[in-house]
Coordinates of C-alpha atoms and ligand atoms in Angstrom, one line a residue:
M1 CA -39.5 -27.9 -3.7
T2 CA -37.7 -30.7 -1.9
P3 CA -34.6 -29.7 0.0
C4 CA -31.3 -30.6 -1.6
P5 CA -29.8 -33.7 0.1
R6 CA -26.7 -33.1 2.3
V7 CA -23.6 -33.7 0.3
R8 CA -21.4 -35.8 2.8
A9 CA -17.7 -35.3 2.5
S10 CA -15.4 -38.4 2.2
R11 CA -14.8 -40.3 5.3
K12 CA -11.1 -40.7 4.1
L13 CA -10.7 -37.0 5.1
S14 CA -11.8 -37.4 8.6
G15 CA -8.7 -36.3 10.7
V16 CA -7.0 -34.7 7.8
S17 CA -6.2 -31.0 8.3
Y18 CA -3.5 -28.5 7.3
S19 CA -3.1 -26.2 10.2
L20 CA -0.8 -23.7 8.2
R21 CA -3.8 -22.8 6.1
G22 CA -6.8 -23.6 8.4
P23 CA -9.4 -21.5 10.1
L24 CA -6.9 -19.5 11.9
A25 CA -5.3 -18.4 8.6
A26 CA -8.7 -17.4 7.1
Q27 CA -9.5 -15.4 10.0
A28 CA -6.1 -13.6 9.7
E29 CA -6.9 -13.0 6.0
R30 CA -10.3 -11.5 7.0
M31 CA -8.7 -9.3 9.6
R32 CA -6.2 -8.0 7.1
A33 CA -8.9 -7.5 4.4
A34 CA -10.7 -5.4 7.0
G35 CA -7.6 -3.2 7.3
E36 CA -6.3 -4.5 10.6
D37 CA -2.5 -4.5 10.9
V38 CA -2.0 -8.2 11.2
L39 CA 1.7 -9.5 11.5
A40 CA 1.8 -12.9 9.9
L41 CA 4.7 -15.2 10.9
N42 CA 3.1 -18.4 9.6
L43 CA 4.2 -18.8 6.0
G44 CA 7.5 -20.4 4.7
D45 CA 7.7 -18.4 1.7
P46 CA 10.7 -16.1 1.4
A47 CA 9.4 -14.1 -1.4
A48 CA 6.6 -13.0 0.9
Y49 CA 9.1 -11.4 3.3
G50 CA 11.1 -9.4 0.7
L51 CA 13.6 -12.0 -0.4
P52 CA 12.8 -12.3 -4.0
P53 CA 14.3 -15.0 -6.3
A54 CA 17.5 -14.6 -8.5
R55 CA 16.7 -12.9 -11.6
E56 CA 18.3 -15.5 -13.8
V57 CA 15.9 -18.1 -12.6
V58 CA 12.8 -15.9 -13.5
Q59 CA 14.4 -15.0 -16.8
A60 CA 15.0 -18.7 -17.7
V61 CA 11.2 -19.3 -17.4
R62 CA 10.4 -16.1 -19.2
E63 CA 12.6 -16.9 -22.2
H64 CA 11.0 -20.3 -22.5
L65 CA 7.4 -19.5 -22.2
D66 CA 6.6 -19.7 -26.0
H67 CA 7.7 -23.3 -26.2
S68 CA 6.4 -24.6 -22.9
C69 CA 2.7 -24.6 -23.8
G70 CA 2.5 -28.5 -24.5
Y71 CA 2.8 -31.4 -22.0
S72 CA 6.4 -32.7 -21.3
A73 CA 7.2 -36.2 -20.6
A74 CA 5.4 -37.4 -17.4
A75 CA 8.4 -37.5 -15.3
G76 CA 9.6 -34.1 -16.6
L77 CA 11.8 -32.7 -19.2
P78 CA 15.2 -34.5 -19.8
E79 CA 17.4 -31.6 -19.4
A80 CA 15.7 -30.7 -15.9
R81 CA 15.9 -34.2 -14.7
D82 CA 19.6 -34.5 -15.7
A83 CA 20.4 -31.2 -13.9
V84 CA 18.6 -32.6 -10.7
A85 CA 20.6 -36.0 -11.0
R86 CA 23.8 -34.1 -11.4
H87 CA 22.9 -32.0 -8.3
Y88 CA 22.5 -35.3 -6.2
R89 CA 25.6 -36.8 -7.6
D90 CA 27.5 -33.7 -6.4
K91 CA 26.0 -34.4 -3.0
G92 CA 27.4 -37.8 -2.8
L93 CA 24.3 -39.9 -4.1
D94 CA 26.6 -41.5 -6.7
T95 CA 24.0 -43.7 -8.4
V96 CA 21.4 -41.0 -9.4
R97 CA 20.7 -41.0 -13.1
S98 CA 18.2 -38.8 -14.9
C99 CA 16.0 -41.8 -15.1
D100 CA 15.9 -41.8 -11.3
V101 CA 14.4 -38.4 -11.0
Y102 CA 10.7 -37.4 -11.1
L103 CA 9.7 -33.9 -11.3
G104 CA 6.3 -32.6 -9.9
N105 CA 4.3 -29.7 -9.0
G106 CA 6.1 -29.4 -5.7
V107 CA 6.9 -31.9 -2.8
S108 CA 3.3 -31.4 -2.0
E109 CA 2.4 -33.3 -5.1
L110 CA 5.2 -36.0 -5.0
A111 CA 4.9 -36.9 -1.3
P112 CA 1.3 -38.2 -1.8
L113 CA 2.1 -39.8 -5.0
S114 CA 4.9 -41.7 -3.4
L115 CA 2.7 -42.8 -0.6
H116 CA -0.2 -43.8 -2.8
A117 CA 2.2 -46.1 -4.7
L118 CA 3.4 -47.7 -1.5
L119 CA 0.5 -48.2 0.9
D120 CA -2.2 -50.7 1.4
P121 CA -5.0 -49.8 3.7
L122 CA -3.8 -49.5 7.4
D123 CA -0.2 -49.9 6.4
Q124 CA 1.9 -47.6 8.8
V125 CA 4.3 -44.9 8.3
L126 CA 6.7 -43.6 10.9
I127 CA 6.5 -39.7 10.9
P128 CA 8.4 -37.4 13.2
A129 CA 6.7 -35.4 15.7
P130 CA 6.5 -32.5 15.4
D131 CA 6.1 -32.7 11.5
Y132 CA 5.2 -30.6 8.6
P133 CA 1.6 -31.5 8.5
M134 CA 1.5 -32.6 4.8
W135 CA 3.3 -35.8 5.6
T136 CA 0.6 -36.9 8.2
A137 CA -2.4 -35.9 6.1
S138 CA -0.7 -37.6 3.0
V139 CA -0.4 -41.0 4.8
V140 CA -4.0 -40.7 6.0
M141 CA -5.2 -39.8 2.4
A142 CA -3.2 -42.7 1.0
G143 CA -5.3 -45.1 3.3
G144 CA -2.2 -45.5 5.7
R145 CA -1.8 -45.0 9.4
P146 CA 0.6 -42.4 10.6
V147 CA 2.6 -43.5 13.6
H148 CA 4.6 -40.7 15.2
Y149 CA 8.0 -40.8 16.6
P150 CA 8.9 -38.1 19.2
C151 CA 11.8 -35.6 18.6
D152 CA 13.1 -34.5 21.9
E153 CA 13.2 -30.9 22.5
A154 CA 16.1 -31.4 25.2
S155 CA 18.1 -33.3 22.6
D156 CA 18.0 -30.3 20.1
W157 CA 14.8 -31.8 18.6
C158 CA 16.5 -35.0 17.4
P159 CA 14.8 -38.4 17.7
D160 CA 16.1 -41.5 19.4
P161 CA 16.8 -44.4 16.7
A162 CA 16.2 -47.0 19.4
D163 CA 12.6 -45.4 20.0
I164 CA 11.9 -45.5 16.4
A165 CA 12.9 -49.1 16.1
R166 CA 10.5 -50.0 18.8
R167 CA 7.5 -48.6 17.0
V168 CA 8.2 -50.7 13.8
T169 CA 5.4 -53.3 13.3
D170 CA 4.7 -55.9 10.8
R171 CA 2.6 -53.1 9.2
T172 CA 5.2 -50.5 9.0
R173 CA 6.3 -49.6 5.3
A174 CA 8.3 -46.5 5.5
I175 CA 10.1 -43.8 7.7
V176 CA 9.8 -40.2 6.9
V177 CA 12.7 -37.9 7.6
I178 CA 12.5 -34.1 7.4
N179 CA 15.9 -32.8 7.7
P180 CA 16.6 -29.9 8.2
N181 CA 13.2 -29.8 10.0
N182 CA 10.2 -27.9 9.8
P183 CA 9.0 -26.7 12.3
T184 CA 12.0 -27.1 14.6
G185 CA 14.9 -25.9 12.6
A186 CA 16.9 -28.9 13.8
V187 CA 19.6 -30.5 11.5
W188 CA 19.9 -34.2 12.4
P189 CA 23.5 -35.4 12.6
R190 CA 25.0 -38.4 10.6
G191 CA 24.8 -40.7 13.7
I192 CA 21.0 -40.5 13.9
L193 CA 20.5 -40.8 10.3
D194 CA 22.6 -43.8 10.2
G195 CA 20.7 -45.3 12.9
I196 CA 17.4 -44.6 11.0
A197 CA 19.0 -46.2 7.8
D198 CA 19.9 -49.2 9.8
I199 CA 16.2 -49.8 11.0
A200 CA 15.0 -49.5 7.4
R201 CA 17.7 -51.8 6.3
R202 CA 16.8 -54.5 8.9
R203 CA 13.1 -54.2 8.6
G204 CA 12.8 -53.8 4.8
L205 CA 11.3 -50.2 4.8
V206 CA 11.4 -47.4 2.4
L207 CA 13.1 -44.2 3.5
L208 CA 11.2 -41.0 2.5
A209 CA 13.7 -38.1 3.1
D210 CA 12.1 -34.7 2.7
E211 CA 15.3 -32.5 2.4
I212 CA 13.7 -29.4 0.8
Y213 CA 15.6 -27.2 3.3
A214 CA 19.0 -28.8 2.7
D215 CA 20.6 -25.5 1.5
F216 CA 19.5 -23.7 4.6
L217 CA 22.1 -24.2 7.3
Y218 CA 23.6 -21.9 9.7
D219 CA 26.6 -21.8 12.2
G220 CA 28.7 -24.3 10.2
T221 CA 26.3 -27.0 10.5
S222 CA 26.6 -29.7 7.8
H223 CA 23.8 -31.6 6.2
T224 CA 24.0 -35.3 5.4
P225 CA 21.7 -36.4 2.7
L226 CA 19.9 -39.5 4.3
A227 CA 20.5 -41.4 0.9
T228 CA 24.2 -41.4 1.5
C229 CA 23.7 -43.2 4.7
A230 CA 21.7 -46.1 3.0
P231 CA 22.7 -46.5 -0.7
D232 CA 21.4 -50.2 -0.5
V233 CA 18.0 -49.2 0.9
P234 CA 15.2 -47.8 -1.1
C235 CA 15.1 -44.2 -0.6
L236 CA 13.2 -41.3 -2.1
T237 CA 14.9 -37.9 -1.6
F238 CA 12.5 -34.8 -2.0
G239 CA 13.7 -31.3 -3.0
G240 CA 12.6 -28.5 -5.0
L241 CA 12.7 -24.9 -5.9
S242 CA 10.3 -23.5 -3.3
K243 CA 12.6 -22.7 -0.8
R244 CA 16.0 -23.0 -2.5
S245 CA 15.0 -20.6 -5.2
R246 CA 12.4 -18.7 -3.6
I247 CA 9.9 -19.6 -6.2
P248 CA 7.0 -21.5 -4.4
G249 CA 4.4 -20.1 -6.7
Y250 CA 6.0 -21.6 -9.7
R251 CA 5.4 -25.3 -8.1
M252 CA 8.5 -27.1 -9.0
G253 CA 9.9 -30.1 -6.9
W254 CA 11.4 -33.6 -7.4
L255 CA 12.1 -36.7 -6.0
A256 CA 15.2 -38.8 -6.7
L257 CA 15.3 -42.7 -6.2
T258 CA 18.4 -44.4 -4.7
G259 CA 18.7 -48.0 -3.7
C260 CA 15.5 -48.9 -5.7
R261 CA 16.7 -51.1 -8.4
G262 CA 15.9 -54.8 -8.1
P263 CA 13.7 -55.6 -5.1
A264 CA 11.9 -52.1 -5.3
S265 CA 11.1 -52.3 -9.2
D266 CA 7.4 -53.0 -8.5
Y267 CA 7.2 -49.8 -6.5
V268 CA 9.0 -47.8 -9.2
A269 CA 6.5 -49.0 -11.7
A270 CA 3.5 -47.9 -9.4
L271 CA 5.4 -44.7 -9.1
E272 CA 5.7 -44.2 -12.9
T273 CA 1.9 -45.1 -13.4
L274 CA 0.9 -42.3 -11.0
A275 CA 3.3 -39.8 -12.3
S276 CA 1.8 -40.5 -15.9
L277 CA -1.7 -40.1 -14.6
R278 CA -1.0 -36.6 -13.8
L279 CA 0.3 -36.2 -17.3
C280 CA 3.2 -34.0 -16.4
P281 CA 4.5 -31.3 -14.0
N282 CA 4.1 -27.6 -14.8
V283 CA 6.2 -27.3 -18.0
P284 CA 7.4 -23.5 -17.6
A285 CA 8.5 -24.1 -14.1
Q286 CA 10.6 -27.2 -15.2
R287 CA 12.5 -24.5 -17.3
A288 CA 13.9 -23.0 -14.1
V289 CA 15.5 -26.1 -12.9
E290 CA 18.8 -26.2 -14.7
T291 CA 19.5 -22.3 -13.9
A292 CA 18.3 -22.6 -10.4
L293 CA 20.5 -25.5 -9.5
R294 CA 23.4 -23.6 -11.0
V295 CA 22.8 -20.3 -9.4
D296 CA 23.3 -21.1 -5.6
D297 CA 22.7 -17.8 -3.8
T298 CA 21.3 -19.5 -0.5
R299 CA 24.8 -19.6 1.1
A300 CA 25.0 -15.9 0.8
L301 CA 21.8 -15.4 2.7
T302 CA 22.6 -18.0 5.6
A303 CA 26.3 -17.2 6.1
P304 CA 27.3 -14.8 8.8
G305 CA 26.1 -11.2 7.7
G306 CA 23.4 -12.8 5.3
A307 CA 19.9 -11.7 5.6
L308 CA 18.5 -15.1 6.8
R309 CA 21.3 -15.5 9.4
L310 CA 20.8 -12.0 10.9
R311 CA 17.0 -12.7 10.9
R312 CA 17.4 -16.0 12.6
D313 CA 19.7 -14.5 15.1
H314 CA 17.5 -11.5 15.8
L315 CA 14.4 -13.6 16.4
W316 CA 16.0 -16.1 18.6
H317 CA 17.6 -13.5 20.8
L318 CA 14.3 -11.5 21.0
L319 CA 12.5 -14.7 22.2
A320 CA 15.2 -15.6 24.8
D321 CA 14.4 -12.3 26.4
V322 CA 10.7 -12.9 26.8
P323 CA 9.7 -14.4 30.2
G324 CA 8.1 -17.7 30.2
V325 CA 9.3 -18.5 26.6
R326 CA 12.0 -21.2 25.7
A327 CA 13.5 -21.9 22.5
V328 CA 15.9 -24.4 21.0
K329 CA 18.1 -22.3 18.5
P330 CA 17.3 -23.5 14.9
H331 CA 20.5 -24.5 12.9
G332 CA 18.6 -25.0 9.6
A333 CA 15.5 -24.1 7.6
F334 CA 13.8 -21.0 8.6
Y335 CA 11.5 -21.7 11.5
V336 CA 11.8 -21.6 15.2
F337 CA 9.5 -23.6 17.5
P338 CA 9.4 -21.8 20.9
R339 CA 7.3 -23.1 23.8
V340 CA 5.4 -20.8 26.2
M341 CA 5.9 -22.5 29.6
P342 CA 3.1 -23.7 31.9
G343 CA 1.8 -20.9 34.1
H344 CA 2.7 -18.1 31.5
Y345 CA -0.6 -18.6 29.7
R346 CA -3.9 -20.2 30.8
P347 CA -5.3 -22.3 29.4
S348 CA -2.2 -23.8 28.2
D349 CA -3.4 -25.3 25.0
D350 CA -1.7 -23.7 22.2
E351 CA -4.7 -23.4 19.8
S352 CA -6.3 -20.9 22.2
L353 CA -3.0 -19.3 22.7
A354 CA -2.6 -18.9 18.9
A355 CA -6.3 -17.6 18.5
D356 CA -6.0 -15.1 21.4
L357 CA -2.7 -13.8 19.9
L358 CA -4.4 -13.2 16.6
H359 CA -7.5 -11.7 18.1
E360 CA -5.8 -9.4 20.9
E361 CA -2.5 -8.7 19.3
R362 CA -3.1 -9.2 15.6
L363 CA -0.1 -11.7 15.5
F364 CA -0.5 -14.7 13.4
V365 CA 1.7 -17.8 14.4
V366 CA 1.0 -21.6 13.9
P367 CA -0.1 -23.5 17.1
G368 CA 2.2 -26.4 17.7
S369 CA -0.6 -28.9 18.1
G370 CA -1.4 -28.4 14.3
L371 CA 2.0 -29.9 13.7
G372 CA 1.5 -33.4 15.2
P373 CA 1.5 -34.8 18.8
V374 CA 3.8 -32.4 20.9
R375 CA 3.7 -31.0 24.3
P376 CA 1.2 -28.1 24.6
G377 CA 2.5 -24.5 24.5
H378 CA 4.5 -24.7 21.3
L379 CA 4.1 -22.0 18.5
R380 CA 5.9 -22.0 15.1
M381 CA 7.3 -18.9 13.9
V382 CA 9.2 -18.2 10.6
T383 CA 12.4 -16.4 10.9
L384 CA 12.0 -14.9 7.6
P385 CA 10.6 -11.3 8.1
P386 CA 13.0 -8.3 8.2
P387 CA 14.2 -7.5 11.8
H388 CA 11.6 -4.7 12.5
I389 CA 8.8 -6.9 11.8
L390 CA 10.3 -9.5 14.3
T391 CA 10.9 -7.0 16.8
E392 CA 7.3 -5.9 16.7
A393 CA 6.1 -9.4 16.5
V394 CA 7.8 -10.4 19.7
A395 CA 6.9 -7.1 21.4
R396 CA 3.4 -8.2 20.7
L397 CA 3.9 -11.8 22.1
A398 CA 5.7 -10.3 25.1
R399 CA 2.9 -7.8 25.8
F400 CA 0.2 -10.5 25.5
L401 CA 2.0 -12.9 28.0
D402 CA 2.6 -10.1 30.4
R403 CA -1.2 -9.5 30.5
R404 CA -2.0 -13.2 30.7
S405 CA 0.8 -14.5 32.9
T406 CA -0.4 -16.4 35.9
T407 CA 3.1 -16.3 37.4
R408 CA 4.7 -13.0 38.2
P409 CA 8.5 -13.0 38.9
S410 CA 9.3 -11.4 42.3
T411 CA 12.4 -9.9 40.8
P412 CA 12.8 -8.8 37.3
N413 CA 13.6 -11.4 34.8
Q414 CA 13.8 -13.9 37.7
D415 CA 12.3 -16.6 35.4
R416 CA 14.2 -15.4 32.3
P417 CA 13.9 -18.3 30.0
Q418 CA 16.8 -20.8 29.7
R419 CA 18.2 -20.9 26.1
L420 CA 18.4 -24.5 24.9
C421 CA 21.2 -24.7 22.7
R422 CA 23.8 -27.2 21.4
R423 CA 26.6 -24.5 21.3
P424 CA 26.6 -23.1 24.7
C425 CA 29.6 -20.7 23.9
E426 CA 28.2 -19.3 20.8
E427 CA 24.8 -18.5 22.4
R428 CA 26.5 -15.9 24.7
R429 CA 27.8 -14.0 21.8
P430 CA 25.8 -10.9 20.8
P431 CA 24.0 -11.2 17.4
P432 CA 26.2 -9.8 14.5
Ligands
PLP501 N1 8.3 -30.3 2.8 C1 8.5 -29.4 3.8 C2 9.2 -29.8 5.1 C3 8.0 -28.0 3.7 O1 8.3 -27.2 4.8 C4 7.2 -27.6 2.7 C5 6.5 -26.3 2.5 O2 6.7 -25.6 3.3 C6 7.0 -28.6 1.7 C7 7.6 -29.9 1.8 C8 6.2 -28.3 0.3 O3 6.9 -27.9 -0.5 P1 6.6 -27.7 -2.0 O4 6.4 -26.0 -2.3 O5 7.7 -28.0 -3.0 O6 5.2 -28.4 -2.3

């Protein structure tokens, strides 16, 4: 028998990866299946950490299952699109009508769709570093070139609009903004967003605003929708129910267009074609949209005393007591992006650090280098698990670093990490 010829994978995918579900995740899964007690702090899924969705949201889907068997319109059910449009008008995006809303099977479907409709080969897209890796991968898959703009840890993980402006070329087509941010938990203030909107306006770029964590805010931080800074600039605002309503398994997201009438009409027509090609989004999940946007229970979780606020505080305080670890306090989303400082682990590349943590301590966290070009030593952890899990996770990290540390403090806590925080007074308060 002649041997089967090798099946070559598409070259388009070279360089495309998704670290959150890569080989390390597979290894963690194998260890779990073999009965090992792996603590996983990798998954941005509240339901997986004992934070179930509101009953009404699940009920809304259940009640409509019998008449959700057929396809819907390609852009989604009118009542669901209408609910999303109302939601954004309430947030100050005055022009959004239901015809400006496209529903999809999560932002993960709509982000690539928006890029496929926009990019020609080698067109460039500006993406924050670190980033949620779906954006970088989606640009590559759409034939474009991701160009990362750095977010500065020392500036609460905010970018510098002047630096972004310097990276714009004749091939740049769009700027991605992820706010509140995954993986840093930063919430960029209005001044930065105005600066980014201004670059898009001057250079004729499209704004792609991933605001899926817009409802996850702590410490009185407010969130400015990017589209409100640029009503005259084509802007796609992405959101969905995966985080807000804690139903990522249902796969429901959307994009809302602003500033797109007139000069962007060809782009909108291309979006419509691609939306039609996938026939329609998951119809049962669309039934949840109206109810989910009415039931707003996220605030109760993020307010002082709420489960998410307590967990964020708990993890951040625990990390601040681990020698050699520094973390900026996250004011949004549900991630923290600490850095193990050089000398506290060798080799200092975070991929080996994460792999060794998994093998030696059965702790699974995401290495920072899987989230775009950032300084070595970062790890992404979710703040979602209950306090006892977070305590155990950080104890494992501390034990590991204590074993591996190449610098021993001469007095206890001599190199206690500096807490990097925008609110120096608040950080000294004990957790509630
Ligand atoms: N955007 C960001 C910043 C995310 O963190 C995630 C998921 O973690 C997504 C998009 C994907 O969301 P969806 O479940 O709607 O596909």
